[in-house]
PDB file of C-alpha atoms in Angstrom:
ATOM      1  CA  MET O   1     -12.360  45.305  37.016  1.00  0.00           C
ATOM      2  CA  LYS O   2     -16.104  45.595  37.633  1.00  0.00           C
ATOM      3  CA  THR O   3     -16.040  49.248  36.820  1.00  0.00           C
ATOM      4  CA  TYR O   4     -14.127  48.601  33.577  1.00  0.00           C
ATOM      5  CA  LEU O   5     -16.611  45.921  32.577  1.00  0.00           C
ATOM      6  CA  ILE O   6     -19.665  48.035  33.346  1.00  0.00           C
ATOM      7  CA  ILE O   7     -18.353  51.201  31.580  1.00  0.00           C
ATOM      8  CA  SER O   8     -17.137  49.369  28.475  1.00  0.00           C
ATOM      9  CA  GLN O   9     -20.459  47.418  28.177  1.00  0.00           C
ATOM     10  CA  ILE O  10     -22.501  50.644  28.461  1.00  0.00           C
ATOM     11  CA  ILE O  11     -20.393  52.043  25.696  1.00  0.00           C
ATOM     12  CA  TYR O  12     -21.060  48.966  23.555  1.00  0.00           C
ATOM     13  CA  LEU O  13     -24.818  49.366  24.298  1.00  0.00           C
ATOM     14  CA  LEU O  14     -24.686  53.010  23.144  1.00  0.00           C
ATOM     15  CA  PHE O  15     -23.036  51.891  19.869  1.00  0.00           C
ATOM     16  CA  ILE O  16     -26.183  49.903  19.161  1.00  0.00           C
ATOM     17  CA  ILE O  17     -27.963  53.139  18.033  1.00  0.00           C
ATOM     18  CA  PRO O  18     -25.574  53.952  15.136  1.00  0.00           C
ATOM     19  CA  TRP O  19     -25.290  50.209  14.480  1.00  0.00           C
ATOM     20  CA  LEU O  20     -29.051  50.167  13.543  1.00  0.00           C
ATOM     21  CA  PHE O  21     -28.402  52.839  10.955  1.00  0.00           C
ATOM     22  CA  ILE O  22     -25.312  51.193   9.472  1.00  0.00           C
ATOM     23  CA  TRP O  23     -26.919  47.757   9.487  1.00  0.00           C
ATOM     24  CA  GLY O  24     -29.996  49.227   7.680  1.00  0.00           C
ATOM     25  CA  ILE O  25     -27.935  50.829   4.982  1.00  0.00           C
ATOM     26  CA  SER O  26     -25.624  47.793   4.602  1.00  0.00           C
ATOM     27  CA  PHE O  27     -28.551  46.110   2.688  1.00  0.00           C
ATOM     28  CA  MET O  28     -27.786  48.558  -0.159  1.00  0.00           C
ATOM     29  CA  ALA O  29     -24.952  46.221  -0.886  1.00  0.00           C
ATOM     30  CA  PHE O  30     -27.601  44.113  -2.653  1.00  0.00           C
ATOM     31  CA  ASP O  31     -28.566  46.874  -5.069  1.00  0.00           C
ATOM     32  CA  SER O  32     -26.224  45.470  -7.720  1.00  0.00           C
ATOM     33  CA  GLY O  33     -27.491  41.882  -7.080  1.00  0.00           C
ATOM     34  CA  VAL O  34     -26.857  39.183  -4.635  1.00  0.00           C
ATOM     35  CA  SER O  35     -23.171  38.354  -4.252  1.00  0.00           C
ATOM     36  CA  ALA O  36     -20.898  36.627  -1.761  1.00  0.00           C
ATOM     37  CA  GLY O  37     -19.363  40.007  -0.835  1.00  0.00           C
ATOM     38  CA  ALA O  38     -22.712  41.545  -0.126  1.00  0.00           C
ATOM     39  CA  ILE O  39     -23.862  38.646   2.054  1.00  0.00           C
ATOM     40  CA  LEU O  40     -20.563  38.715   3.905  1.00  0.00           C
ATOM     41  CA  LEU O  41     -20.836  42.458   4.543  1.00  0.00           C
ATOM     42  CA  VAL O  42     -24.351  42.288   5.920  1.00  0.00           C
ATOM     43  CA  THR O  43     -23.529  39.248   7.999  1.00  0.00           C
ATOM     44  CA  ILE O  44     -20.445  40.830   9.512  1.00  0.00           C
ATOM     45  CA  ILE O  45     -22.227  44.014  10.348  1.00  0.00           C
ATOM     46  CA  GLY O  46     -25.384  42.183  11.637  1.00  0.00           C
ATOM     47  CA  VAL O  47     -23.537  39.969  14.058  1.00  0.00           C
ATOM     48  CA  TYR O  48     -22.298  42.851  16.205  1.00  0.00           C
ATOM     49  CA  PRO O  49     -25.076  42.607  18.857  1.00  0.00           C
ATOM     50  CA  LEU O  50     -24.550  38.889  19.227  1.00  0.00           C
ATOM     51  CA  VAL O  51     -20.779  39.331  19.696  1.00  0.00           C
ATOM     52  CA  ALA O  52     -21.408  42.093  22.234  1.00  0.00           C
ATOM     53  CA  ILE O  53     -23.788  40.058  24.282  1.00  0.00           C
ATOM     54  CA  ALA O  54     -21.725  36.850  24.060  1.00  0.00           C
ATOM     55  CA  SER O  55     -18.498  38.592  24.929  1.00  0.00           C
ATOM     56  CA  SER O  56     -20.206  40.412  27.891  1.00  0.00           C
ATOM     57  CA  ILE O  57     -21.506  37.193  29.341  1.00  0.00           C
ATOM     58  CA  MET O  58     -18.168  35.479  28.976  1.00  0.00           C
ATOM     59  CA  ALA O  59     -16.347  38.385  30.503  1.00  0.00           C
ATOM     60  CA  TRP O  60     -18.647  38.353  33.584  1.00  0.00           C
ATOM     61  CA  VAL O  61     -18.098  34.558  33.891  1.00  0.00           C
ATOM     62  CA  PHE O  62     -14.317  35.010  33.839  1.00  0.00           C
ATOM     63  CA  HIS O  63     -13.941  38.232  35.771  1.00  0.00           C
ATOM     64  CA  LYS O  64     -13.196  36.695  39.050  1.00  0.00           C
ATOM     65  CA  ARG O  65     -10.960  33.792  38.096  1.00  0.00           C
ATOM     66  CA  LYS O  66      -9.244  35.126  35.025  1.00  0.00           C
ATOM     67  CA  ALA O  67      -9.338  38.924  34.997  1.00  0.00           C
ATOM     68  CA  ARG O  68      -6.987  39.217  32.026  1.00  0.00           C
ATOM     69  CA  ALA O  69      -9.067  36.859  29.952  1.00  0.00           C
ATOM     70  CA  ALA O  70     -12.226  38.792  30.890  1.00  0.00           C
ATOM     71  CA  ALA O  71     -10.645  42.045  29.782  1.00  0.00           C
ATOM     72  CA  ILE O  72      -9.530  40.598  26.388  1.00  0.00           C
ATOM     73  CA  LEU O  73     -12.982  38.974  25.865  1.00  0.00           C
ATOM     74  CA  ASN O  74     -14.629  42.284  26.688  1.00  0.00           C
ATOM     75  CA  LEU O  75     -12.661  44.038  23.896  1.00  0.00           C
ATOM     76  CA  MET O  76     -14.035  41.781  21.131  1.00  0.00           C
ATOM     77  CA  PRO O  77     -16.933  44.129  20.184  1.00  0.00           C
ATOM     78  CA  LEU O  78     -14.393  46.942  19.864  1.00  0.00           C
ATOM     79  CA  LEU O  79     -13.244  45.185  16.683  1.00  0.00           C
ATOM     80  CA  TRP O  80     -16.614  45.980  15.090  1.00  0.00           C
ATOM     81  CA  VAL O  81     -16.716  49.572  16.481  1.00  0.00           C
ATOM     82  CA  LEU O  82     -13.193  50.421  15.187  1.00  0.00           C
ATOM     83  CA  GLY O  83     -13.514  48.287  11.980  1.00  0.00           C
ATOM     84  CA  ILE O  84     -16.774  49.782  10.825  1.00  0.00           C
ATOM     85  CA  GLY O  85     -17.062  53.038  12.830  1.00  0.00           C
ATOM     86  CA  GLY O  86     -13.514  54.203  12.021  1.00  0.00           C
ATOM     87  CA  PRO O  87     -14.006  54.365   8.242  1.00  0.00           C
ATOM     88  CA  VAL O  88     -17.540  55.746   8.584  1.00  0.00           C
ATOM     89  CA  PHE O  89     -16.311  58.463  10.953  1.00  0.00           C
ATOM     90  CA  TYR O  90     -13.376  59.303   8.619  1.00  0.00           C
ATOM     91  CA  ILE O  91     -15.611  59.478   5.538  1.00  0.00           C
ATOM     92  CA  ASN O  92     -18.069  61.775   7.267  1.00  0.00           C
ATOM     93  CA  VAL O  93     -15.509  64.079   8.970  1.00  0.00           C
ATOM     94  CA  PHE O  94     -12.901  64.484   6.279  1.00  0.00           C
TER      95      PHE O  94
END
């Protein structure tokens, strides 16, 4: 379990590098004016590091008592990686 937590959290840390670029260009959503959709987009993208840190802390707290809960909590940042990274990867590759 410890190995899984360490490896997955290193991967989440490595995703901070492309996240900086994606978060920076997400502000282009405001080019056509301020809207609820643009604010929501920037907020969803911008909260990734907070979710990664919070889920890492909670996973380490639960890893001895509730290993399954720790594994599930540790997968939360993957929602951002797949939800944002998947379409970006698809657009750039195909």
